[in-house]
CSV table of C-alpha atoms and ligand atoms in Angstrom, one decimal:
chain,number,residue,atom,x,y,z
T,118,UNK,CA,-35.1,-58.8,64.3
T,119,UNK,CA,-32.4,-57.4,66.8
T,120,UNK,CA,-33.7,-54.3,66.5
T,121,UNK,CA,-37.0,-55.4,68.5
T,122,UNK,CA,-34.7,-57.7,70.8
T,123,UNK,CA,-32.0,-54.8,71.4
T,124,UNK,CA,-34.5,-52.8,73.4
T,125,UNK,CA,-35.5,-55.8,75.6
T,126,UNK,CA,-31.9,-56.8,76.7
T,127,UNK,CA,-31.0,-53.2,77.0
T,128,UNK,CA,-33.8,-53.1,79.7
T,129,UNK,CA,-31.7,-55.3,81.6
T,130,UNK,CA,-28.5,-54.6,83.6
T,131,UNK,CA,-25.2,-55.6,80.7
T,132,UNK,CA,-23.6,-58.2,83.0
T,133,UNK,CA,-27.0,-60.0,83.3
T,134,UNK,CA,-28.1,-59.2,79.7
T,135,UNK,CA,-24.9,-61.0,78.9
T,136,UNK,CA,-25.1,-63.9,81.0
T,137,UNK,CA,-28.9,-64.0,79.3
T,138,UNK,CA,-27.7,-64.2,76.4
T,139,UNK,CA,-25.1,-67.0,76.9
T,140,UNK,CA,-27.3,-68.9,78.4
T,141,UNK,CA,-30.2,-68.5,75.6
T,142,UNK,CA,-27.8,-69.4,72.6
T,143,UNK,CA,-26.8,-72.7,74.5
T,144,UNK,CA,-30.3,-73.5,74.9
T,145,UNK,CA,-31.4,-72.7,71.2
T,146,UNK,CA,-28.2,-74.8,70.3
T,147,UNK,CA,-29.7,-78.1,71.6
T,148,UNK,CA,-33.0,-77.3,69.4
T,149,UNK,CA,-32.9,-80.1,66.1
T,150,UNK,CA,-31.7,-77.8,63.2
T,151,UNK,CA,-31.3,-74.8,65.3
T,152,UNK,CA,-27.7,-74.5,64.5
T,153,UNK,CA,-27.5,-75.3,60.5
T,154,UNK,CA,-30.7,-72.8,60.5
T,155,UNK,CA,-28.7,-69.9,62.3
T,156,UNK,CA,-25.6,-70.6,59.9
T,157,UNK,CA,-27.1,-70.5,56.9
T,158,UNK,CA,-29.1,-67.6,57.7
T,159,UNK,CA,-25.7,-65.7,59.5
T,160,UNK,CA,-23.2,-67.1,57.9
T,161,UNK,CA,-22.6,-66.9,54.0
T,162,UNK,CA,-19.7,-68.3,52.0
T,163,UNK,CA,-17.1,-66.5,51.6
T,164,UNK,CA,-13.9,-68.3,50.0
T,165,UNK,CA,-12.3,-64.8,48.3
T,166,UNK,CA,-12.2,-63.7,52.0
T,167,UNK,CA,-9.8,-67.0,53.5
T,168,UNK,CA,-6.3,-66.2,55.1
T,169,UNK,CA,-3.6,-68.1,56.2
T,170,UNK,CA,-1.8,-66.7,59.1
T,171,UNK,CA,0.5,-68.7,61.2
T,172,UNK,CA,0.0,-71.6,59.5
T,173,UNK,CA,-3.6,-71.9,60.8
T,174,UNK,CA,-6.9,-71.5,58.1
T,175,UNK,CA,-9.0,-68.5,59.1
T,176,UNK,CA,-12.2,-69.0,56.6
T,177,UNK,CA,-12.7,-65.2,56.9
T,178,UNK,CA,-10.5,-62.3,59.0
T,179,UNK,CA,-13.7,-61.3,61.5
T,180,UNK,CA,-13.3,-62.7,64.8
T,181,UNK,CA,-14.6,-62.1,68.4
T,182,UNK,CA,-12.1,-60.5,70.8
T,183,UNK,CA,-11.4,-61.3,74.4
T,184,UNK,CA,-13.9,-60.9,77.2
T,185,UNK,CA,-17.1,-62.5,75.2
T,186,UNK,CA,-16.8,-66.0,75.9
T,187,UNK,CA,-14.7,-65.7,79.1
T,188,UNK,CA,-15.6,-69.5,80.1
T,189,UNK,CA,-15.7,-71.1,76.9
T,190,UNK,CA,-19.2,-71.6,76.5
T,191,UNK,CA,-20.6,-70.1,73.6
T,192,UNK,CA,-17.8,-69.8,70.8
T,193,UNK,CA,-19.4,-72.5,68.7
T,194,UNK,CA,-22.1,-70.3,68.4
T,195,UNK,CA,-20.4,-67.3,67.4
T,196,UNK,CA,-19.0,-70.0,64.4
T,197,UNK,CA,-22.7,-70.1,63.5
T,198,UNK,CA,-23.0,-66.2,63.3
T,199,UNK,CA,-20.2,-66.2,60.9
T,200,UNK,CA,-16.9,-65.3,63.1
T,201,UNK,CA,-13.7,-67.6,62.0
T,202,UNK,CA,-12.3,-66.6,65.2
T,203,UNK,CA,-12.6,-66.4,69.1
T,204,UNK,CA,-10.7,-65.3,72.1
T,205,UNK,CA,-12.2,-67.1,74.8
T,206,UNK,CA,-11.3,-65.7,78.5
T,207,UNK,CA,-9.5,-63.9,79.8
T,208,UNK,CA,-8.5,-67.3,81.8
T,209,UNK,CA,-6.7,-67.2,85.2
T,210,UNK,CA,-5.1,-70.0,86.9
T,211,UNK,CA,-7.5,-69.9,89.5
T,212,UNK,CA,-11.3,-69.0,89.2
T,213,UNK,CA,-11.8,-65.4,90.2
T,214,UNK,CA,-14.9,-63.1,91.1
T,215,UNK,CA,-14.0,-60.2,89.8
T,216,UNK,CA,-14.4,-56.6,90.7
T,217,UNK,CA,-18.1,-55.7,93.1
T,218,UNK,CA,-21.0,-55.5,90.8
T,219,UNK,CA,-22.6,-53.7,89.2
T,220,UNK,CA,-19.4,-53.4,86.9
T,221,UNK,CA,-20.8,-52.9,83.0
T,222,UNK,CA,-22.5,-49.9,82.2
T,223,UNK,CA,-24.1,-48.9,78.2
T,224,UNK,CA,-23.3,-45.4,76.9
T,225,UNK,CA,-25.7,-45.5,73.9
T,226,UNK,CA,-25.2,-42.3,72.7
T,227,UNK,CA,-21.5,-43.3,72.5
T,228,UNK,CA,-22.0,-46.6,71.0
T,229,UNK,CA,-20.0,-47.8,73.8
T,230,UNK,CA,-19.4,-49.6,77.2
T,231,UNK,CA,-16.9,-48.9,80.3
T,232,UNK,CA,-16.4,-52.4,82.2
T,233,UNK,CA,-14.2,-53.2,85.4
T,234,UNK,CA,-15.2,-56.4,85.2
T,235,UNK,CA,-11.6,-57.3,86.8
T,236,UNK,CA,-11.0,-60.6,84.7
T,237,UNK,CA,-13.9,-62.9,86.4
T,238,UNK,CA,-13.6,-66.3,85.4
T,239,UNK,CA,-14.2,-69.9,86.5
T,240,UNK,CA,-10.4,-71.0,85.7
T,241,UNK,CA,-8.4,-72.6,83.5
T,242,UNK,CA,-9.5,-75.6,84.2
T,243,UNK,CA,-13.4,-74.9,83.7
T,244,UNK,CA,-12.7,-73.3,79.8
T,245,UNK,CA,-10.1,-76.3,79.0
T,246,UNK,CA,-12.9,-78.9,79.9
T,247,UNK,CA,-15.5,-77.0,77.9
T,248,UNK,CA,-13.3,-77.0,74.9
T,249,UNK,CA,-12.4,-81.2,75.4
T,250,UNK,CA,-16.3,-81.9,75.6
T,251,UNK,CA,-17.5,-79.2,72.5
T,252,UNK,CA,-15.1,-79.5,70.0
T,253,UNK,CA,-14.9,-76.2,68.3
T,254,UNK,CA,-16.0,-75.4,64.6
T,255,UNK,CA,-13.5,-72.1,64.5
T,256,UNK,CA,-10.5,-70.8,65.5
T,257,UNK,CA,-9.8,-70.5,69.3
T,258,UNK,CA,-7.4,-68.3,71.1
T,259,UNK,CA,-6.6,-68.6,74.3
T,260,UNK,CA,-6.3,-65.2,76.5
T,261,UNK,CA,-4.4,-65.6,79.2
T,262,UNK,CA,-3.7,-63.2,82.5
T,263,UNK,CA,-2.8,-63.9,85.6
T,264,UNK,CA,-4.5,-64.1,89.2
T,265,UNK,CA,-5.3,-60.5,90.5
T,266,UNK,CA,-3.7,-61.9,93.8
T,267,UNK,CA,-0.6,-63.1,92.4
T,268,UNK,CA,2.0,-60.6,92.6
T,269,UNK,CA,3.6,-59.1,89.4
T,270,UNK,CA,6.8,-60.5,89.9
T,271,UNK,CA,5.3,-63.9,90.1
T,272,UNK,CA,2.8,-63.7,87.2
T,273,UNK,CA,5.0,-65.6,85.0
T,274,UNK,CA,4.0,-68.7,86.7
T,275,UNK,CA,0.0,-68.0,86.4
T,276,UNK,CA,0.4,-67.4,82.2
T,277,UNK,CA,2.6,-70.8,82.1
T,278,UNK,CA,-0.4,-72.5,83.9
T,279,UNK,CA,-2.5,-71.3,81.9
T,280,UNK,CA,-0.3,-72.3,78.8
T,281,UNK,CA,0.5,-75.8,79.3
T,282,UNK,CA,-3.1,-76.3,80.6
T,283,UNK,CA,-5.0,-75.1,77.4
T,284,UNK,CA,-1.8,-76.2,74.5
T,285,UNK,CA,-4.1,-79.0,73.8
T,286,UNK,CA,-7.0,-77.3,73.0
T,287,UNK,CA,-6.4,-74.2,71.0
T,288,UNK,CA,-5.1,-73.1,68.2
T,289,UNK,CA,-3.4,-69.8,69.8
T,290,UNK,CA,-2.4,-68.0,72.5
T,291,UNK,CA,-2.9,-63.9,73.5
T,292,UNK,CA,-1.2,-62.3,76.7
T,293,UNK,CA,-3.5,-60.0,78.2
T,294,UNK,CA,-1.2,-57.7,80.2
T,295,UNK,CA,-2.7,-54.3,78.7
T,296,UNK,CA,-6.6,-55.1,81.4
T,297,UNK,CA,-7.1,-51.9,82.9
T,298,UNK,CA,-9.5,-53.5,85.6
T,299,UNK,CA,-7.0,-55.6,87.5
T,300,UNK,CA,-4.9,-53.6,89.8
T,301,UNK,CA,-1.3,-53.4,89.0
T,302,UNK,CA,-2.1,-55.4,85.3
T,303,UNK,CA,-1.1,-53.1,82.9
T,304,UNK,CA,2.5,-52.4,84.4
T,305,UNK,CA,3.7,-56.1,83.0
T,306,UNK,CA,3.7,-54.0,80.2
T,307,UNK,CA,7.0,-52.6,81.4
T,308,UNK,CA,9.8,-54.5,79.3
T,309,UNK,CA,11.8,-56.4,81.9
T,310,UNK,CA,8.8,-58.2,83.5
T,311,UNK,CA,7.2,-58.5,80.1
T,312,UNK,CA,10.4,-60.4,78.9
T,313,UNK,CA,10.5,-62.8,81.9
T,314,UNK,CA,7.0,-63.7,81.0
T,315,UNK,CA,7.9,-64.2,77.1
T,316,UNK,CA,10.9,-65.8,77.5
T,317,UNK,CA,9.2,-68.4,80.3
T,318,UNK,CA,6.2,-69.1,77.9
T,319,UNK,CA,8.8,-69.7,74.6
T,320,UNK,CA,11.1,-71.3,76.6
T,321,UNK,CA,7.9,-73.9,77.8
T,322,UNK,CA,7.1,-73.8,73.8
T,323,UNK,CA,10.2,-76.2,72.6
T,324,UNK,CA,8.5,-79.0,74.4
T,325,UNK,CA,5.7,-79.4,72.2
T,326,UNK,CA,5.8,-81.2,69.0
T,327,UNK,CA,3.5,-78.6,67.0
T,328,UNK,CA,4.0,-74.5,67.1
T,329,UNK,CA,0.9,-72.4,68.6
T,330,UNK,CA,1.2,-69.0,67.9
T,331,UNK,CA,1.5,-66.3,71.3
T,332,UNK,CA,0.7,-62.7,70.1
T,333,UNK,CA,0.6,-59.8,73.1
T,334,UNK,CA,-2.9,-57.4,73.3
T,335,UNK,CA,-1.7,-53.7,74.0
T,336,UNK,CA,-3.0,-51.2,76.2
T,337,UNK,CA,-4.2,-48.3,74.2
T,338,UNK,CA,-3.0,-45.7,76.8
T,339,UNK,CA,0.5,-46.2,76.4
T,340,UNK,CA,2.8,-43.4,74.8
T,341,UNK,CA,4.2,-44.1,71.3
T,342,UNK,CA,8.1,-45.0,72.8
T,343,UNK,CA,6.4,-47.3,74.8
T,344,UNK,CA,5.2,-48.9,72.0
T,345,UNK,CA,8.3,-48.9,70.3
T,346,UNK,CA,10.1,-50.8,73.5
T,347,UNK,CA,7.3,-53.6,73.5
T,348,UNK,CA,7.4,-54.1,69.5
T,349,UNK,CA,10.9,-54.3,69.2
T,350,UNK,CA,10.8,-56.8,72.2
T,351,UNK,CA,8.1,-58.9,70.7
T,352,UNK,CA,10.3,-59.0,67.3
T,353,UNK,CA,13.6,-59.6,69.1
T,354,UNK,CA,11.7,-62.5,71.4
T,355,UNK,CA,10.0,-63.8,68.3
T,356,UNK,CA,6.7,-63.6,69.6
T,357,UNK,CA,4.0,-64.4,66.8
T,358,UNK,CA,2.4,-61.1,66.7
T,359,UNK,CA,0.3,-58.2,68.5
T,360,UNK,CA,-3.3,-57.3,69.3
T,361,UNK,CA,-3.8,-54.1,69.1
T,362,UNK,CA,-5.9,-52.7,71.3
T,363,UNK,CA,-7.6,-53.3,74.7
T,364,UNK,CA,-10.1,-51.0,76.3
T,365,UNK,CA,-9.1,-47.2,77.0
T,366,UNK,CA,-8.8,-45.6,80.4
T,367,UNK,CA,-9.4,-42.3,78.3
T,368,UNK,CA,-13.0,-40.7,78.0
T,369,UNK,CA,-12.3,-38.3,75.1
T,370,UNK,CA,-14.9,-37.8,72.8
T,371,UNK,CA,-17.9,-38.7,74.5
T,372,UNK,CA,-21.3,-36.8,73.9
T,373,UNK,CA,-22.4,-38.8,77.4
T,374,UNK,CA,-23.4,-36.8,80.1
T,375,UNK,CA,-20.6,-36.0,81.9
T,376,UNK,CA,-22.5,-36.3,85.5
T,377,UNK,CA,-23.2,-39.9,84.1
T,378,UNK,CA,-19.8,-40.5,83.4
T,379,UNK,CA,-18.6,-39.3,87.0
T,380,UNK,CA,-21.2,-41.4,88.3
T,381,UNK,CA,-19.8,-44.8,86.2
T,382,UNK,CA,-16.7,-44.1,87.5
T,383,UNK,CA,-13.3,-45.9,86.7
T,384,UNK,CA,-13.3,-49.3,83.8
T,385,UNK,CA,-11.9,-49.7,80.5
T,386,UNK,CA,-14.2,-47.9,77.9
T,387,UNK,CA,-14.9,-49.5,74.6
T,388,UNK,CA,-16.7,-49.3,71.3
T,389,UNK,CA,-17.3,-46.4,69.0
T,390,UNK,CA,-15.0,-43.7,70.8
T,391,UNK,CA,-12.1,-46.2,70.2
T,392,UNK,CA,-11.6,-46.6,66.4
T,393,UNK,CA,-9.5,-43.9,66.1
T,394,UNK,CA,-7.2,-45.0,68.2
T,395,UNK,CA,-7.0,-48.3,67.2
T,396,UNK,CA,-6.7,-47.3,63.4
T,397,UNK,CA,-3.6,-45.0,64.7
T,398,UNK,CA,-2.2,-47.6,65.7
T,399,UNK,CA,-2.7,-50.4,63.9
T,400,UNK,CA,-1.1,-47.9,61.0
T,401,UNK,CA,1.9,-46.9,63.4
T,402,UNK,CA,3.1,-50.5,64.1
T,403,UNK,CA,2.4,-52.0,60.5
T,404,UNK,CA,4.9,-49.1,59.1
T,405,UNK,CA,7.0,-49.3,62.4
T,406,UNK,CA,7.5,-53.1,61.2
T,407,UNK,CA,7.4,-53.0,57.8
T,408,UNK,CA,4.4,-54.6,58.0
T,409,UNK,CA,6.4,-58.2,59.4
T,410,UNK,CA,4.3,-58.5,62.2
T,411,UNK,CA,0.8,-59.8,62.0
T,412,UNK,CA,-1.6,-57.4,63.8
T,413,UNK,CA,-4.9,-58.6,64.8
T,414,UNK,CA,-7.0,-55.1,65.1
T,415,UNK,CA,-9.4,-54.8,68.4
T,416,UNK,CA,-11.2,-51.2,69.4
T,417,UNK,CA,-14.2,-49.6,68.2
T,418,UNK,CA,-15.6,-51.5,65.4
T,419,UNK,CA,-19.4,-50.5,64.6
T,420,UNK,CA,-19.4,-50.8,61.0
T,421,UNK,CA,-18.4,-53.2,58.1
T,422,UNK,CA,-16.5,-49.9,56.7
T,423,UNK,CA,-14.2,-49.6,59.8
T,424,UNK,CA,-13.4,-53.9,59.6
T,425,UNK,CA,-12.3,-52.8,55.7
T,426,UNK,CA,-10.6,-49.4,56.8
T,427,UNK,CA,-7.8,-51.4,59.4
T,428,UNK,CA,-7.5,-54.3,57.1
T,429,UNK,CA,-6.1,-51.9,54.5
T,430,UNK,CA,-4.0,-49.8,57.2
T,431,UNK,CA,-2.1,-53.5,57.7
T,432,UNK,CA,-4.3,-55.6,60.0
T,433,UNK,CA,-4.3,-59.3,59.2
T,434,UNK,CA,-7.4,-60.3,61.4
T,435,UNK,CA,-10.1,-57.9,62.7
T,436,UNK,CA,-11.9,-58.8,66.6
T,437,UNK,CA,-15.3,-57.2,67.3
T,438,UNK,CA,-16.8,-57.0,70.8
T,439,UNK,CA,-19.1,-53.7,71.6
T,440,UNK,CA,-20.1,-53.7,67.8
T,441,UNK,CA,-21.7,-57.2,68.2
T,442,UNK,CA,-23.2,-55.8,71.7
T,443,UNK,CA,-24.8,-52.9,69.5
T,444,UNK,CA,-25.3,-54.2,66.2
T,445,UNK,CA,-26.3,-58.2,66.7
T,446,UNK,CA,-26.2,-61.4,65.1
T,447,UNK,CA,-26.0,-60.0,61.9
T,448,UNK,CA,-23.1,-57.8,62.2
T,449,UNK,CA,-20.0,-60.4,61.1
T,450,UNK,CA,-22.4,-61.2,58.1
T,451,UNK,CA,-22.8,-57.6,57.1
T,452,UNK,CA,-19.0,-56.9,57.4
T,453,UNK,CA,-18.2,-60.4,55.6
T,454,UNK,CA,-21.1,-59.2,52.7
T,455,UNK,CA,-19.2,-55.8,52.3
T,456,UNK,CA,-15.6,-57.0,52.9
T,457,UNK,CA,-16.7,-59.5,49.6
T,458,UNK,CA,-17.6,-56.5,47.7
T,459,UNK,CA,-14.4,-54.7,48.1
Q,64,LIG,C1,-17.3,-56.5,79.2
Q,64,LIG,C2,-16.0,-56.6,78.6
Q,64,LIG,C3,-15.1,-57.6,79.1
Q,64,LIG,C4,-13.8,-57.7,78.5
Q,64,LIG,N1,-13.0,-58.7,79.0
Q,64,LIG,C5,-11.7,-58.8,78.4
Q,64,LIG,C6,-10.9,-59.8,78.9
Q,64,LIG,O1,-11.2,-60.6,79.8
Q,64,LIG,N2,-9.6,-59.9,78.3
Q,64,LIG,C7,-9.2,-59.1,77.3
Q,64,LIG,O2,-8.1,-59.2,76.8
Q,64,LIG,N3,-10.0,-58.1,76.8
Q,64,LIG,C8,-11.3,-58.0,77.4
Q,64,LIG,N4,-12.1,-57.0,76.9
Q,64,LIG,C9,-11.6,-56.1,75.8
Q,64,LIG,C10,-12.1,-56.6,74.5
Q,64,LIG,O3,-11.5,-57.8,74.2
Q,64,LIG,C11,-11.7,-55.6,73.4
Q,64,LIG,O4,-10.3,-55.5,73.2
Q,64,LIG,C12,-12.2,-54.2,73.7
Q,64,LIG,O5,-13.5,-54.2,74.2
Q,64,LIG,C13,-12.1,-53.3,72.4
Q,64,LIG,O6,-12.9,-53.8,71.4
Q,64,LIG,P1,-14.5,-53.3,71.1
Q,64,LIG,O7,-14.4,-51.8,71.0
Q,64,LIG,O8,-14.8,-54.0,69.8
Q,64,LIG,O9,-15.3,-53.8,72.2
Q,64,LIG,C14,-13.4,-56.9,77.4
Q,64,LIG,C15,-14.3,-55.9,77.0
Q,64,LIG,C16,-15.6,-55.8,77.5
Q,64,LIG,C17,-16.5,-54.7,76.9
């Protein structure tokens, strides 16, 4: 069935396709039986497949990364397609625009999309009310960055906002400092600003009476020594574990025109062109760590083979994003069907 409804929403501009979409699910949600008929038909059984990571139940190790479901207002929806898991955001403190439109663009002969989205969101606020008045039927992490307008050296005080404003209502926490859209983002990945942020955020964490895990999503551009210096900070903080990866400035690989690519212009590319990458280093940090740190693996998953492929090189959880874009509702069920088989 996607495969007459891909061509239709590909018609449209992404962004708006998107915001279709959203809107669409929530209204086939309020439809009697809608929702037990869209589990049943995307969501199969799948006890063999369970994991228990940070003391939290994940029913199956296929989630929905960061970016999706930026306002929390579809995630019980992606529960019904079959995803134990969802990163809703990127939050910010304060509700933010973005970057000028149009800002998503489709490479279909890449599998892939660049976005400068630039972290648009309604706020904090907005997502934490959505998740008090739909109580959520999977697993919700809570992505966290900070304001564009707040200044590096204050962006501590945006991600303990955000922290103490959404503890209630999720079951984790992921720092997004690795956005390539937001000017000046991706340098809290150097260590001494990464640490103040940390350290605030576990310091803040002793107050509450039960433990949420905070895991850190990596850039994919950064050198392997870099690497190195953030994972041995995350193990010496005690930070719960890492997402590895964001989007890539990089635009290796791509059989895309390159006059189309000039014309796109700078964003974080994602999708197909990324697995490698991701695999890399998803394999680099499980060795690096002797495999102590739970990685949840994000970048460039299309098919069920490349979920199985960085669940054996040592990733505990699996996020898709651009391979639901491409492949539709019935991609978690097709991994979860294969993943069963293995
Ligand atoms: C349109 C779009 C918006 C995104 N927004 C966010 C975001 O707000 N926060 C974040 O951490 N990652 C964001 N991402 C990155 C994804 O979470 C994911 O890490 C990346 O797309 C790689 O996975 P994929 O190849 O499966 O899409 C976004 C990606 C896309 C395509």
């Amino acid at each position: 069935m996607y495969k007459l409804i891909r061509p239709i929403l590909f018609l449209m501009n992404p962004e708006r396709a998107h915001n279709f979409t959203i809107k669409a699910l929530n209204i086939v949600s309020h439809i009697p039986f809608a929702n037990s008929i869209i589990k049943w038909c995307y969501s199969p059984k799948s006890p063999t497949l369970e994991r228990n990571l940070f003391g939290l139940k994940f029913k199956n190790p296929i989630g929905i990364a960061a970016g999706l479901d930026k306002n929390a207002e579809c995630y019980n929806q992606m529960a019904n397609f079959g995803y134990s898991f969802i990163e809703i955001g990127s939050v910010t403190p304060r509700p933010q625009e973005g970057n000028k439109k149009p800002r998503c663009f489709r490479l279909p002969k890449d599998k892939a999309l660049i976005n400068r989205m630039g972290i648009n969101n309604n706020g904090v606020n907005s997502a934490a009310n959505n998740l008090k008045k739909n109580p959520p039927k999977l697993i919700i992490a809570g992505s966290l960055s900070k304001n564009s307008f707040t200044p590096n050296e204050e962006a501590y005080k945006d991600f303990e906002k955000s922290f103490s404003l959404l503890y209630d209502f999720v079951d984790m926490f992921v720092l997004n400092i690795s956005c390539p859209n937001v000017k000046n983002l991706a340098k809290l990945q150097d260590t001494d600003t990464l640490k103040e942020i940390i350290e605030h955020l576990l310091s803040q964490r002793l107050f509450y009476d039960t433990h949420k895990p905070i895991l850190l999503k990596l850039s994919p551009d950064l050198d392997e020594a870099q690497v190195d210096e953030i994972v041995d900070l995350v193990l010496s903080c005690g930070l719960d574990g890492i997402v590895a990866c964001n989007t890539t400035n990089s635009r290796d690989k791509l059989t895309t025109n390159q006059s189309v690519i000039d014309a796109i212009g700078n964003g974080g590319l994602s999708g197909a062109p990324l697995f490698e990458r991701t695999l890399e280093r998803v394999k680099y940090i499980y060795e690096k760590t002797e495999g102590k740190l739970p990685i949840i693996a994000s970048g460039g998953v299309m098919t069920p083979i490349q979920a199985q492929q960085l669940l054996e090189a040592g990733a505990s959880l699996v996020e898709v994003y651009t391979g639901f874009i491409y492949n539709g509702p019935s991609f978690a069920k097709k991994i979860i069907n294969h993943l069963k088989k293995c």
